[in-house]
PDB file of C-alpha atoms in Angstrom:
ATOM      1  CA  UNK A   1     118.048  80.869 207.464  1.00 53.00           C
ATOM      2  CA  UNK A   2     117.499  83.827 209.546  1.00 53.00           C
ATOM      3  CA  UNK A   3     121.499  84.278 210.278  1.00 52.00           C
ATOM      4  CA  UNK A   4     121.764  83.954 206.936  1.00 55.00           C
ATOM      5  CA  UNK A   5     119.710  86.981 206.158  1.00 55.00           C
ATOM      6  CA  UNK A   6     121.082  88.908 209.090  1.00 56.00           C
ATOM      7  CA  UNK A   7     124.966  88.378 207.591  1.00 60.00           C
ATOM      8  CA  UNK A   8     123.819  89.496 204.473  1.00 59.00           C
ATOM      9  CA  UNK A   9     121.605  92.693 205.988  1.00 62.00           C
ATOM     10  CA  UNK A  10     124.117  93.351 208.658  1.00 70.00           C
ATOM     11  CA  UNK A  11     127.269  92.003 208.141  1.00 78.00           C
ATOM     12  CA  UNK A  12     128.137  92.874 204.638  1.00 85.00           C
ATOM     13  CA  UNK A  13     127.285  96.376 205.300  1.00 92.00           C
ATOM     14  CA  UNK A  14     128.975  97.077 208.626  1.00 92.00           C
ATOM     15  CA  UNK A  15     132.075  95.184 207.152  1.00 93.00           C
ATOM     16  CA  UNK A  16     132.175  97.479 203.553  1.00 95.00           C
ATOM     17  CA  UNK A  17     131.555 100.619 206.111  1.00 96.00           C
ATOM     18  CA  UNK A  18     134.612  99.531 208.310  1.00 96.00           C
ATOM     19  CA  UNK A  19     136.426 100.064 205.419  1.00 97.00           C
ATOM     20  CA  UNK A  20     134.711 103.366 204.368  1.00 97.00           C
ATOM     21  CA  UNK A  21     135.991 104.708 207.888  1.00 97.00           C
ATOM     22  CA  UNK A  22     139.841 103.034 207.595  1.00 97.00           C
ATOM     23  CA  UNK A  23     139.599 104.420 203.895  1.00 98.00           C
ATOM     24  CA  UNK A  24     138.774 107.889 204.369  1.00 97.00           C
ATOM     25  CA  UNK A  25     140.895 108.694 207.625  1.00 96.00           C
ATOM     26  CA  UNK A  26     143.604 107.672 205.579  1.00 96.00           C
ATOM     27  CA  UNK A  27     142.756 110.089 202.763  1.00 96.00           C
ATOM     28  CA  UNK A  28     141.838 113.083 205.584  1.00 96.00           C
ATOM     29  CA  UNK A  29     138.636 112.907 204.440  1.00 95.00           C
ATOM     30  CA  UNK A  30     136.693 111.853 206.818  1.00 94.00           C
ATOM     31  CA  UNK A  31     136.466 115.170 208.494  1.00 92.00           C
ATOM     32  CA  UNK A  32     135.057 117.079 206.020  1.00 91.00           C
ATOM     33  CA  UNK A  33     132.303 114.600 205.194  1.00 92.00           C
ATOM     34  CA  UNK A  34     131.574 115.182 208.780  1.00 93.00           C
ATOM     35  CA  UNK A  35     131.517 118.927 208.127  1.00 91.00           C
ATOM     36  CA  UNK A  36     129.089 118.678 205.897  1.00 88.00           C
ATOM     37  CA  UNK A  37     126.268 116.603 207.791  1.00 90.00           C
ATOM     38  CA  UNK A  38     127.318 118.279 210.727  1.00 89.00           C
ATOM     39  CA  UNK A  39     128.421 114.804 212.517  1.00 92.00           C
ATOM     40  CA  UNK A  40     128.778 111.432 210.962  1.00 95.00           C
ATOM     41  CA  UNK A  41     126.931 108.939 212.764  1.00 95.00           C
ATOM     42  CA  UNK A  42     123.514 109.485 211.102  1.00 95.00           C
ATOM     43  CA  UNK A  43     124.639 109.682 207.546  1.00 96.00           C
ATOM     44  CA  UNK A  44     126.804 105.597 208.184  1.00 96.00           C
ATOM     45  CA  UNK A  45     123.531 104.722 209.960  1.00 95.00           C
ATOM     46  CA  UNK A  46     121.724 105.917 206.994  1.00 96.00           C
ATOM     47  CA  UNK A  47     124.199 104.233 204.685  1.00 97.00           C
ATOM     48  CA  UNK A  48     124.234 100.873 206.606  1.00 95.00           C
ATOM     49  CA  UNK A  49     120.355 100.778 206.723  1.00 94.00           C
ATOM     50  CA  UNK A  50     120.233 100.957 202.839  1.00 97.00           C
ATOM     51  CA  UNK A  51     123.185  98.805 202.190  1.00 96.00           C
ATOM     52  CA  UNK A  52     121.456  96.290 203.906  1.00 92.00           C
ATOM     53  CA  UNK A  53     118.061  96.958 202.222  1.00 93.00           C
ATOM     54  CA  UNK A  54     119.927  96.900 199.184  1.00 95.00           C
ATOM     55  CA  UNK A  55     121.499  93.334 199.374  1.00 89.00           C
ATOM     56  CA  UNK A  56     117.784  91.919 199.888  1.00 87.00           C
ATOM     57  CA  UNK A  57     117.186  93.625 197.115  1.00 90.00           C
ATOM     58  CA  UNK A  58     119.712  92.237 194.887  1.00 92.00           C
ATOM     59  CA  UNK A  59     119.602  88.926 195.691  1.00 87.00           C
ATOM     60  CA  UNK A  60     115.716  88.240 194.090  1.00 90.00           C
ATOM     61  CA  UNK A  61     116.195  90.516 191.371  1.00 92.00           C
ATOM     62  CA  UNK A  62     119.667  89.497 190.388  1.00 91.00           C
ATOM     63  CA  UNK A  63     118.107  85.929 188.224  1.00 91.00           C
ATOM     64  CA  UNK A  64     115.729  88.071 186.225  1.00 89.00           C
ATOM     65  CA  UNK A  65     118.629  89.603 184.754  1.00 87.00           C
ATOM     66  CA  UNK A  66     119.228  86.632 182.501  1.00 79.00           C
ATOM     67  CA  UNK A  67     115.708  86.092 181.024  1.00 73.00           C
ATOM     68  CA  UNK A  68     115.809  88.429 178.642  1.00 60.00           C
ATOM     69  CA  UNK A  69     113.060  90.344 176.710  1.00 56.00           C
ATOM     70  CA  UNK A  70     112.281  92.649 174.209  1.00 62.00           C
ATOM     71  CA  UNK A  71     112.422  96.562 174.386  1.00 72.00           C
ATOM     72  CA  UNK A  72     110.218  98.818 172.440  1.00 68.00           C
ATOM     73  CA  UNK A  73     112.629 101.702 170.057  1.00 70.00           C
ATOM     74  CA  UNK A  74     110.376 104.680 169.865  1.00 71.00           C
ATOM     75  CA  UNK A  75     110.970 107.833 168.098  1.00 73.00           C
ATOM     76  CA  UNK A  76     112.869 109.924 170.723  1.00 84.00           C
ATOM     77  CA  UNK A  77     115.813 109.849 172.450  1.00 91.00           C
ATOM     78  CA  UNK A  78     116.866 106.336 173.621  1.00 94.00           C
ATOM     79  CA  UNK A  79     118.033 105.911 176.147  1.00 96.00           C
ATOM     80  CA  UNK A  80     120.740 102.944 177.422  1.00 97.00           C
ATOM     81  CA  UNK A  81     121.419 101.952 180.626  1.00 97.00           C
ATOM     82  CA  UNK A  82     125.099 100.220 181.825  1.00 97.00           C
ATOM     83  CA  UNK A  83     124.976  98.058 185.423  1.00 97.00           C
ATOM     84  CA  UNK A  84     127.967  97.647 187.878  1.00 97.00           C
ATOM     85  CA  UNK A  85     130.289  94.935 188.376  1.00 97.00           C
ATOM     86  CA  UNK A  86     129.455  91.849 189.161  1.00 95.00           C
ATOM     87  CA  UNK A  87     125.499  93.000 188.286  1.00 95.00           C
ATOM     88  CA  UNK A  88     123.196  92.525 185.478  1.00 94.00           C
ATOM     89  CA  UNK A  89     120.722  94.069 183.490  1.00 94.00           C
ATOM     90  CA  UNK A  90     118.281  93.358 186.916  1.00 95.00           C
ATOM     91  CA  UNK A  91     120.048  96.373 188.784  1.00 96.00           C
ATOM     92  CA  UNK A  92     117.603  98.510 186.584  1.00 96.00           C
ATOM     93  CA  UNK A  93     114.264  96.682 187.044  1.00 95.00           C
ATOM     94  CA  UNK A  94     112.956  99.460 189.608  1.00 96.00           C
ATOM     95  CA  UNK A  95     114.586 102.573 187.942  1.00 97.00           C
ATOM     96  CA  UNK A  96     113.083 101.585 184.262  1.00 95.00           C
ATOM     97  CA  UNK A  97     109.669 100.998 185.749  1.00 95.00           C
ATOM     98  CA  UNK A  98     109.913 104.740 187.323  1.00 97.00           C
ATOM     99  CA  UNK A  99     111.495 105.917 184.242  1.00 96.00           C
ATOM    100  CA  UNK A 100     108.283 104.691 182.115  1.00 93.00           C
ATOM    101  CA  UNK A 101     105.606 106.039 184.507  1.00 95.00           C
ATOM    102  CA  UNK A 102     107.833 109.385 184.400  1.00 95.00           C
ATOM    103  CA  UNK A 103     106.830 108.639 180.660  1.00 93.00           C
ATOM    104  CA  UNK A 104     110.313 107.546 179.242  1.00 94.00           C
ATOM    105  CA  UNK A 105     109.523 104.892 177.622  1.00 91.00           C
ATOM    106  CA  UNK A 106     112.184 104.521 174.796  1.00 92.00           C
ATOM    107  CA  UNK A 107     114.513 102.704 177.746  1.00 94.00           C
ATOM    108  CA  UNK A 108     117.132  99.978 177.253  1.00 95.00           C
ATOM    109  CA  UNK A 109     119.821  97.991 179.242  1.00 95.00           C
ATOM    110  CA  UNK A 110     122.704  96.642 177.727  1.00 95.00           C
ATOM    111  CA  UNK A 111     124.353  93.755 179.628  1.00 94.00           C
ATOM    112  CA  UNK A 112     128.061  92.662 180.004  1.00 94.00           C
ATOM    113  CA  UNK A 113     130.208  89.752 181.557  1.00 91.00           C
ATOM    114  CA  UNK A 114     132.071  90.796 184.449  1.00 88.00           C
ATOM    115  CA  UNK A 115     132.985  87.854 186.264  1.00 88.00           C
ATOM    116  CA  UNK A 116     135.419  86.250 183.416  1.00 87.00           C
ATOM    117  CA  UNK A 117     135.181  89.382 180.706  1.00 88.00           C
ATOM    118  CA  UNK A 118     137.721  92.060 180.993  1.00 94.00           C
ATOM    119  CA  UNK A 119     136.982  95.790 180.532  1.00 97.00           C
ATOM    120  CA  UNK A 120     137.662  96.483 176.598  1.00 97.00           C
ATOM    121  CA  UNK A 121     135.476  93.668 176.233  1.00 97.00           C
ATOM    122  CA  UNK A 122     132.757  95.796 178.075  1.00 97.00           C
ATOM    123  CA  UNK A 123     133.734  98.674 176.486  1.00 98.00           C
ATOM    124  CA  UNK A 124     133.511  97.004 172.576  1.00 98.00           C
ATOM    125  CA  UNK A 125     130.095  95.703 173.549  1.00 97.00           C
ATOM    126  CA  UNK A 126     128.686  98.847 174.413  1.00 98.00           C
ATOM    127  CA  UNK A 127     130.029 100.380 171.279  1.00 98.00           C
ATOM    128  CA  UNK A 128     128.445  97.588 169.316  1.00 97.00           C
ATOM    129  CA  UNK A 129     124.945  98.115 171.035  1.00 95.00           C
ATOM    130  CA  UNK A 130     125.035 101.620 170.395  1.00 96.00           C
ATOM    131  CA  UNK A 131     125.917 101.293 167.026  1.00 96.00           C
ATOM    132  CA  UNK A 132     122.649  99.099 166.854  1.00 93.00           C
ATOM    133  CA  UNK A 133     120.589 101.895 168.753  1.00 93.00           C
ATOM    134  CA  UNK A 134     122.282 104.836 166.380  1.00 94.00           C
ATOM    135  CA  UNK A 135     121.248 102.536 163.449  1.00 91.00           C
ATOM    136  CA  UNK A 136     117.728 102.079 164.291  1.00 88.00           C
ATOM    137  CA  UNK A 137     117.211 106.286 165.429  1.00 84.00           C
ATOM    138  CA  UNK A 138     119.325 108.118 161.851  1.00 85.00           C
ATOM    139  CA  UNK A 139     120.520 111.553 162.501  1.00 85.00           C
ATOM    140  CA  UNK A 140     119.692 111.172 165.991  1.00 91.00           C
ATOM    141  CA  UNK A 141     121.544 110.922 169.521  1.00 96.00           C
ATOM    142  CA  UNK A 142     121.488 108.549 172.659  1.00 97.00           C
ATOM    143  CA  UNK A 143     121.568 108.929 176.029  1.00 98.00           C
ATOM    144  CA  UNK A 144     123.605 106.799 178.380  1.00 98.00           C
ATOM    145  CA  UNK A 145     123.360 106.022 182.445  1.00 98.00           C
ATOM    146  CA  UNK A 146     125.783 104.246 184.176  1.00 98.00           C
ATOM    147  CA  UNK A 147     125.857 103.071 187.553  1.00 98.00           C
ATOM    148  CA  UNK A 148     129.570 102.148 189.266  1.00 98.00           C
ATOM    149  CA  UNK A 149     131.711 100.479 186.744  1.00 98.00           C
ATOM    150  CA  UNK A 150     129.141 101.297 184.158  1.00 98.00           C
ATOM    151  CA  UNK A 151     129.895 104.508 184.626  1.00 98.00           C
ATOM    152  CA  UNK A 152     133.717 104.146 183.347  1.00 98.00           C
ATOM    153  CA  UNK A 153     132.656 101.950 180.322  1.00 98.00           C
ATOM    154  CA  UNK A 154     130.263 104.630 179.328  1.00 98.00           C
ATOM    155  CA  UNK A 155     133.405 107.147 179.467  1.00 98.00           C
ATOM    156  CA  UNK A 156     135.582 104.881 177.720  1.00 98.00           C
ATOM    157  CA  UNK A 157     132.891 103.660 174.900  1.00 98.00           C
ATOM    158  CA  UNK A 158     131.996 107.380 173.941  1.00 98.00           C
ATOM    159  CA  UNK A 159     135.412 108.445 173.897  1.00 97.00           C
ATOM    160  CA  UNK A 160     135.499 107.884 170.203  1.00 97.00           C
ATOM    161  CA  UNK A 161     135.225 110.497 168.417  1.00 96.00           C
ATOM    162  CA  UNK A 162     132.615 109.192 166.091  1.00 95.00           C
ATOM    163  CA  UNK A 163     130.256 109.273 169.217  1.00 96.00           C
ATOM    164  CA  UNK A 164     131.206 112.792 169.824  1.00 94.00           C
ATOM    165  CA  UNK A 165     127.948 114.347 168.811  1.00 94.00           C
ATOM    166  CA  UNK A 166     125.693 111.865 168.729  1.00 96.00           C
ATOM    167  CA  UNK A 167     125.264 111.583 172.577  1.00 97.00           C
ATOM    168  CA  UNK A 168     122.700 113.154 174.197  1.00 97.00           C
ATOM    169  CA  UNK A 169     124.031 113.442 177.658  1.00 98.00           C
ATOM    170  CA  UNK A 170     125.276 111.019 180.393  1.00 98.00           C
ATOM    171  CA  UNK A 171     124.898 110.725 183.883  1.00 98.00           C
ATOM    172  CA  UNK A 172     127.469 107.929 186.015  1.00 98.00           C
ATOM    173  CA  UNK A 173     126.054 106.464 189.458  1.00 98.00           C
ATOM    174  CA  UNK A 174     128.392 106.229 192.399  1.00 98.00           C
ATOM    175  CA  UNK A 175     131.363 105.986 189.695  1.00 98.00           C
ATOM    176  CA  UNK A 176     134.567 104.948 190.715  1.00 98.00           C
ATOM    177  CA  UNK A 177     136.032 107.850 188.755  1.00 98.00           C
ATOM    178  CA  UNK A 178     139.311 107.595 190.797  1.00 98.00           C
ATOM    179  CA  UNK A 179     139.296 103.942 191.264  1.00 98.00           C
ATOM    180  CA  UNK A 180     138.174 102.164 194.921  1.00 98.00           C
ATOM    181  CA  UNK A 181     140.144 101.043 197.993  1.00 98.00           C
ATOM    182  CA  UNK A 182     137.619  98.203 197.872  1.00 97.00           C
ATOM    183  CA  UNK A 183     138.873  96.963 194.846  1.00 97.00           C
ATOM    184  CA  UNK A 184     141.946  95.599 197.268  1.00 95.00           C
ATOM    185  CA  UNK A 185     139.646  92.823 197.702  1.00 93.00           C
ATOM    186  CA  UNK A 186     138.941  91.775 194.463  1.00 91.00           C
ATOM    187  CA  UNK A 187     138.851  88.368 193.261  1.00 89.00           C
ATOM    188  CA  UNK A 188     139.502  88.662 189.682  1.00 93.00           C
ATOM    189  CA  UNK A 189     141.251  90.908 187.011  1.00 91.00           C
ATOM    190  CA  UNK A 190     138.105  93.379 186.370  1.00 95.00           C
ATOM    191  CA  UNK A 191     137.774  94.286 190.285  1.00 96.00           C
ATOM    192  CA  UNK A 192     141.363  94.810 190.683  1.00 96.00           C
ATOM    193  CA  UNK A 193     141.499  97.041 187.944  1.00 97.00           C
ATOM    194  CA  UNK A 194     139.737  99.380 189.776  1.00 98.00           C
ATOM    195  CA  UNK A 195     142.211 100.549 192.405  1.00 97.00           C
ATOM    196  CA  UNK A 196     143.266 103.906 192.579  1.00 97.00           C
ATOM    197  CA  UNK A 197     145.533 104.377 189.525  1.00 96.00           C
ATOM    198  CA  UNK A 198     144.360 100.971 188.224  1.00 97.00           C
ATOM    199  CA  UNK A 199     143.866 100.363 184.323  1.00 97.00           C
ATOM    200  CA  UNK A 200     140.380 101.131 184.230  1.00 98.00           C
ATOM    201  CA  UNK A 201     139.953 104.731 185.527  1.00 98.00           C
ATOM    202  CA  UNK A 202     142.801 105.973 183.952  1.00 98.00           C
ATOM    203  CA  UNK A 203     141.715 104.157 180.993  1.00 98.00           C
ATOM    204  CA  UNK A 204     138.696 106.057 181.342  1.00 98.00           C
ATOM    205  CA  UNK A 205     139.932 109.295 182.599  1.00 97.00           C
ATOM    206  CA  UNK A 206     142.545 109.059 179.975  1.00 97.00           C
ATOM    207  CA  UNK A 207     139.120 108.870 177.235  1.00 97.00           C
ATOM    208  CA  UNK A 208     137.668 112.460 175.458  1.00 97.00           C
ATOM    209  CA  UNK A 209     134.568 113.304 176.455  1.00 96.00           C
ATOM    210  CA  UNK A 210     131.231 113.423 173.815  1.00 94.00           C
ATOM    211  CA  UNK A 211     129.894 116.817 173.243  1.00 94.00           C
ATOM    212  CA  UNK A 212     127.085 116.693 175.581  1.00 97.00           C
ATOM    213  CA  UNK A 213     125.849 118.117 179.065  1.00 97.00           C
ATOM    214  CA  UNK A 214     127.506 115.192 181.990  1.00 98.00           C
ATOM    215  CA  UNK A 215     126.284 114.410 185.279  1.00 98.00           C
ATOM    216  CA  UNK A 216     128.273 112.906 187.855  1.00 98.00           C
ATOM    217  CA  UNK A 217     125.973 111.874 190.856  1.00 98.00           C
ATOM    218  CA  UNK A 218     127.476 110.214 194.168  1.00 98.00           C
ATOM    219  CA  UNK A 219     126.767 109.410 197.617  1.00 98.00           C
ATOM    220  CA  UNK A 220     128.914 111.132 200.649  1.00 96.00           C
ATOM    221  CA  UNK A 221     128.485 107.406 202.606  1.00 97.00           C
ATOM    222  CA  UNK A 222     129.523 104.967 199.541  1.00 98.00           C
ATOM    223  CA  UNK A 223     130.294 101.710 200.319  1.00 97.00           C
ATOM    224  CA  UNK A 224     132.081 100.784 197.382  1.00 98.00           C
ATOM    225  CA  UNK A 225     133.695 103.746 196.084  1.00 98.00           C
ATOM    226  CA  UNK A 226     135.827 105.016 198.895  1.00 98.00           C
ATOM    227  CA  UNK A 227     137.676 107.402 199.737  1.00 97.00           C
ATOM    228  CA  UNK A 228     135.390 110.331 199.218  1.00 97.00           C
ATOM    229  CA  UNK A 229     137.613 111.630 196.428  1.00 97.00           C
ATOM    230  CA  UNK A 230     137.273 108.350 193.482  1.00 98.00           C
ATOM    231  CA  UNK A 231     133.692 109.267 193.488  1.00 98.00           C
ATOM    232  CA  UNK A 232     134.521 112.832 191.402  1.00 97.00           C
ATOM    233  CA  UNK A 233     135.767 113.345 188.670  1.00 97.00           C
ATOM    234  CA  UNK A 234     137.338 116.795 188.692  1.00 94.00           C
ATOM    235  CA  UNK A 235     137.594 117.437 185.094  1.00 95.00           C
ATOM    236  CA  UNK A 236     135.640 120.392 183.213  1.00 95.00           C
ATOM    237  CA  UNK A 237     132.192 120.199 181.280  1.00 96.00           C
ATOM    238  CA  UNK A 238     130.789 117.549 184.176  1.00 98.00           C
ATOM    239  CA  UNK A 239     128.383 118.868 186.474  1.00 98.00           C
ATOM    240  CA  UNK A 240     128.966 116.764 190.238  1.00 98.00           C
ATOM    241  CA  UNK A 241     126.087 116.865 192.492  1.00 97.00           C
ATOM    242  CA  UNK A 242     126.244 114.629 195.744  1.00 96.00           C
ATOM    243  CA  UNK A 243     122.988 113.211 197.092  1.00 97.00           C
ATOM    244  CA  UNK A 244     121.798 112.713 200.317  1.00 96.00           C
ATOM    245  CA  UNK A 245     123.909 109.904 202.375  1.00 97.00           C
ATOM    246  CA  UNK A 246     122.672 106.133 201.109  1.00 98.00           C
ATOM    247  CA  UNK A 247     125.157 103.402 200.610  1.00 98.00           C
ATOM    248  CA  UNK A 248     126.037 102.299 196.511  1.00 98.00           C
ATOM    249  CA  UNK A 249     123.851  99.727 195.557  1.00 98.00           C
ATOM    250  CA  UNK A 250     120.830 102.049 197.130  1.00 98.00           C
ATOM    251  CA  UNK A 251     121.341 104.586 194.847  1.00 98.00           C
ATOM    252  CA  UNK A 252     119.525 102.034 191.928  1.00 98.00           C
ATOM    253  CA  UNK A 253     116.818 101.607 193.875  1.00 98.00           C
ATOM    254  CA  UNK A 254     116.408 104.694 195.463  1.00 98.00           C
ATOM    255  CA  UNK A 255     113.336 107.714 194.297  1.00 98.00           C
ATOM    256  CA  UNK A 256     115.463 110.646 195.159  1.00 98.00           C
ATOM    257  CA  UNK A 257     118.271 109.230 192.443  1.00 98.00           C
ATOM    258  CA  UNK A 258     115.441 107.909 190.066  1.00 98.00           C
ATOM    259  CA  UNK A 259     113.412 111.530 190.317  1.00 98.00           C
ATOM    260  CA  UNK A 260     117.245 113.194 189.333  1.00 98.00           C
ATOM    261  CA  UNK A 261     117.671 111.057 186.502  1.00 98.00           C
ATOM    262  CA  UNK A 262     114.470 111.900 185.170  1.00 97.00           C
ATOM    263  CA  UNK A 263     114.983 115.223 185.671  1.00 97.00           C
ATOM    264  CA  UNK A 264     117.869 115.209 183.960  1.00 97.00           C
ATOM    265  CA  UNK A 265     117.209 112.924 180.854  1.00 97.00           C
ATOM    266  CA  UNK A 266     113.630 115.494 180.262  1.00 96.00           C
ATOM    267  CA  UNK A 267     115.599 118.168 180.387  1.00 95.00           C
ATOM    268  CA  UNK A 268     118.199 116.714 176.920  1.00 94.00           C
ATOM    269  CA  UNK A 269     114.858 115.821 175.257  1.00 88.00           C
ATOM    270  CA  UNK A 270     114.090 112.374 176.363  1.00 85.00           C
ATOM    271  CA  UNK A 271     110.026 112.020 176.119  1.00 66.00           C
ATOM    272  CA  UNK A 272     108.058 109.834 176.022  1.00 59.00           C
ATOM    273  CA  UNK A 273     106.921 107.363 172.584  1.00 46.00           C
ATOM    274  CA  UNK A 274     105.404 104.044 172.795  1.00 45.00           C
ATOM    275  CA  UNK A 275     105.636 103.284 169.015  1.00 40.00           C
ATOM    276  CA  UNK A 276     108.503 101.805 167.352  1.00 40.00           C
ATOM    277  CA  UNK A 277     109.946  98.376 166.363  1.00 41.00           C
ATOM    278  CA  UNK A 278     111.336  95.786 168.885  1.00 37.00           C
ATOM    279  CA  UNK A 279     115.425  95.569 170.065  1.00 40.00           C
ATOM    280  CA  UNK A 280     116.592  92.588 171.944  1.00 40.00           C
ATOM    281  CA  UNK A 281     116.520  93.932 175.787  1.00 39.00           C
ATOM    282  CA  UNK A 282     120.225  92.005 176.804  1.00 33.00           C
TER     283      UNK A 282
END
């Protein structure tokens, strides 16, 4: 058993960081995230340290994402929150607990299929739930958070124009904006679609953006998103910020990313409420 946990807190990460390096040499960008952490061994010893923290993370969290529950809709600003791929609505157990002792309470997660379901079907699902959510709070807006992949279904979702002004603001986690090298590897039609130039960023990039402020927030050290470059997205009215080195799947768990979001979703009007009716949680 202990090999076990060793492969998955050691192995996993060194092998995703392997291809970090090979990635981002072959982009010529290696050197400048060595410029700006004036070396690079800290920030990958930083980012494998995390990545491996974060897989023992995952792996007892990851069945609580299918029990379900109820979330309380308050009076303010909901506020929805979109997991990765191959993740559930667990990837947001530790940020919603900060989020409610920041006193945002009016939180929810909405969950998606991405082992078998393909990436309109994400995107129609997310359309439907905030339909629900727009429903339930008349006249007013929602905000959205998106880690990874969720990130690029939030894009493509509010890229209607009938969401145009009724989104508070959005921020994407570790996005694969310009698709991933990674996504070489994948196993099944949603992961591949997520190579640079695949159908899903430029299905997302291709989407209008709502009429709201946007945060784009990324590690320089991602072991998912890589090279550097897919983790921006380059386009006007988005604010990108990059946080200190930590690998992906960190960034969910991590306070420095959790005490930015909160900044972030006070500062569009997000407070706290704990009255309101009950909305299935996933």
């Amino acid at each position: 058993m202990i090999y076990v946990f060793l492969f998955i807190a050691l192995g996993g990460p060194l092998l995703r960081y392997t291809g970090f390096i090979i990635s981002n040499w072959r982009a010529g960008t290696l050197g400048d995230i060595r410029k700006r952490f004036n070396g690079l061994l800290f920030p990958l010893l930083k980012g494998v340290w995390t990545a491996g923290l974060a897989d023992l993370f995952v792996i007892p969290l990851y069945p609580l994402g299918f029990l379900g529950g109820k979330e309380t809709l308050g009076e303010d600003t909901p506020v929805l929150l979109v997991h990765g791929l191959f993740h559930n609505a667990s990837a947001w157990l530790i940020m919603k607990h900060r989020l409610r002792e920041a006193g945002i309470v009016n939180v929810h997660t909405y969950q998606y299929g991405t082992m078998t379901g393909d990436f309109q079907g994400a995107v129609d699902g997310l359309r439907a739930r905030l339909d629900v959510l727009l429903r339930r709070h008349p006249g007013g807006t929602v905000a959205l958070v998106g880690h990874s992949l969720g990130g690029l279904v939030i894009r493509k979702a509010i890229g209607d124009p009938r969401y145009w002004d009724r989104i508070a603001g959005v921020v994407t986690l570790g996005s694969p904006h310009g698709g991933s090298d990674l996504a070489h590897c994948g196993f099944n039609a949603m992961a591949r679609g997520l190579l640079p130039g695949g159908t899903i960023p430029v299905a997302a990039s291709a989407a209008p953006d709502a009429h709201c402020p946007r945060l784009s927030l990324f590690s320089p050290v991602d072991d998912f998103v890589y090279p550097f470059t897919s983790l921006q997205v380059n386009r006007e009215g988005w604010e990108e910020s990059l946080c200190s080195p930590m690998s992906h799947v960190w960034m969910l768990y991590s306070r420095e990313i959790s005490g930015i979001v909160i900044d972030f979703l006070r500062g569009i009007g997000c407070q706290a409420d704990d009255s309101g009716d009950s909305l299935e949680a996933f």
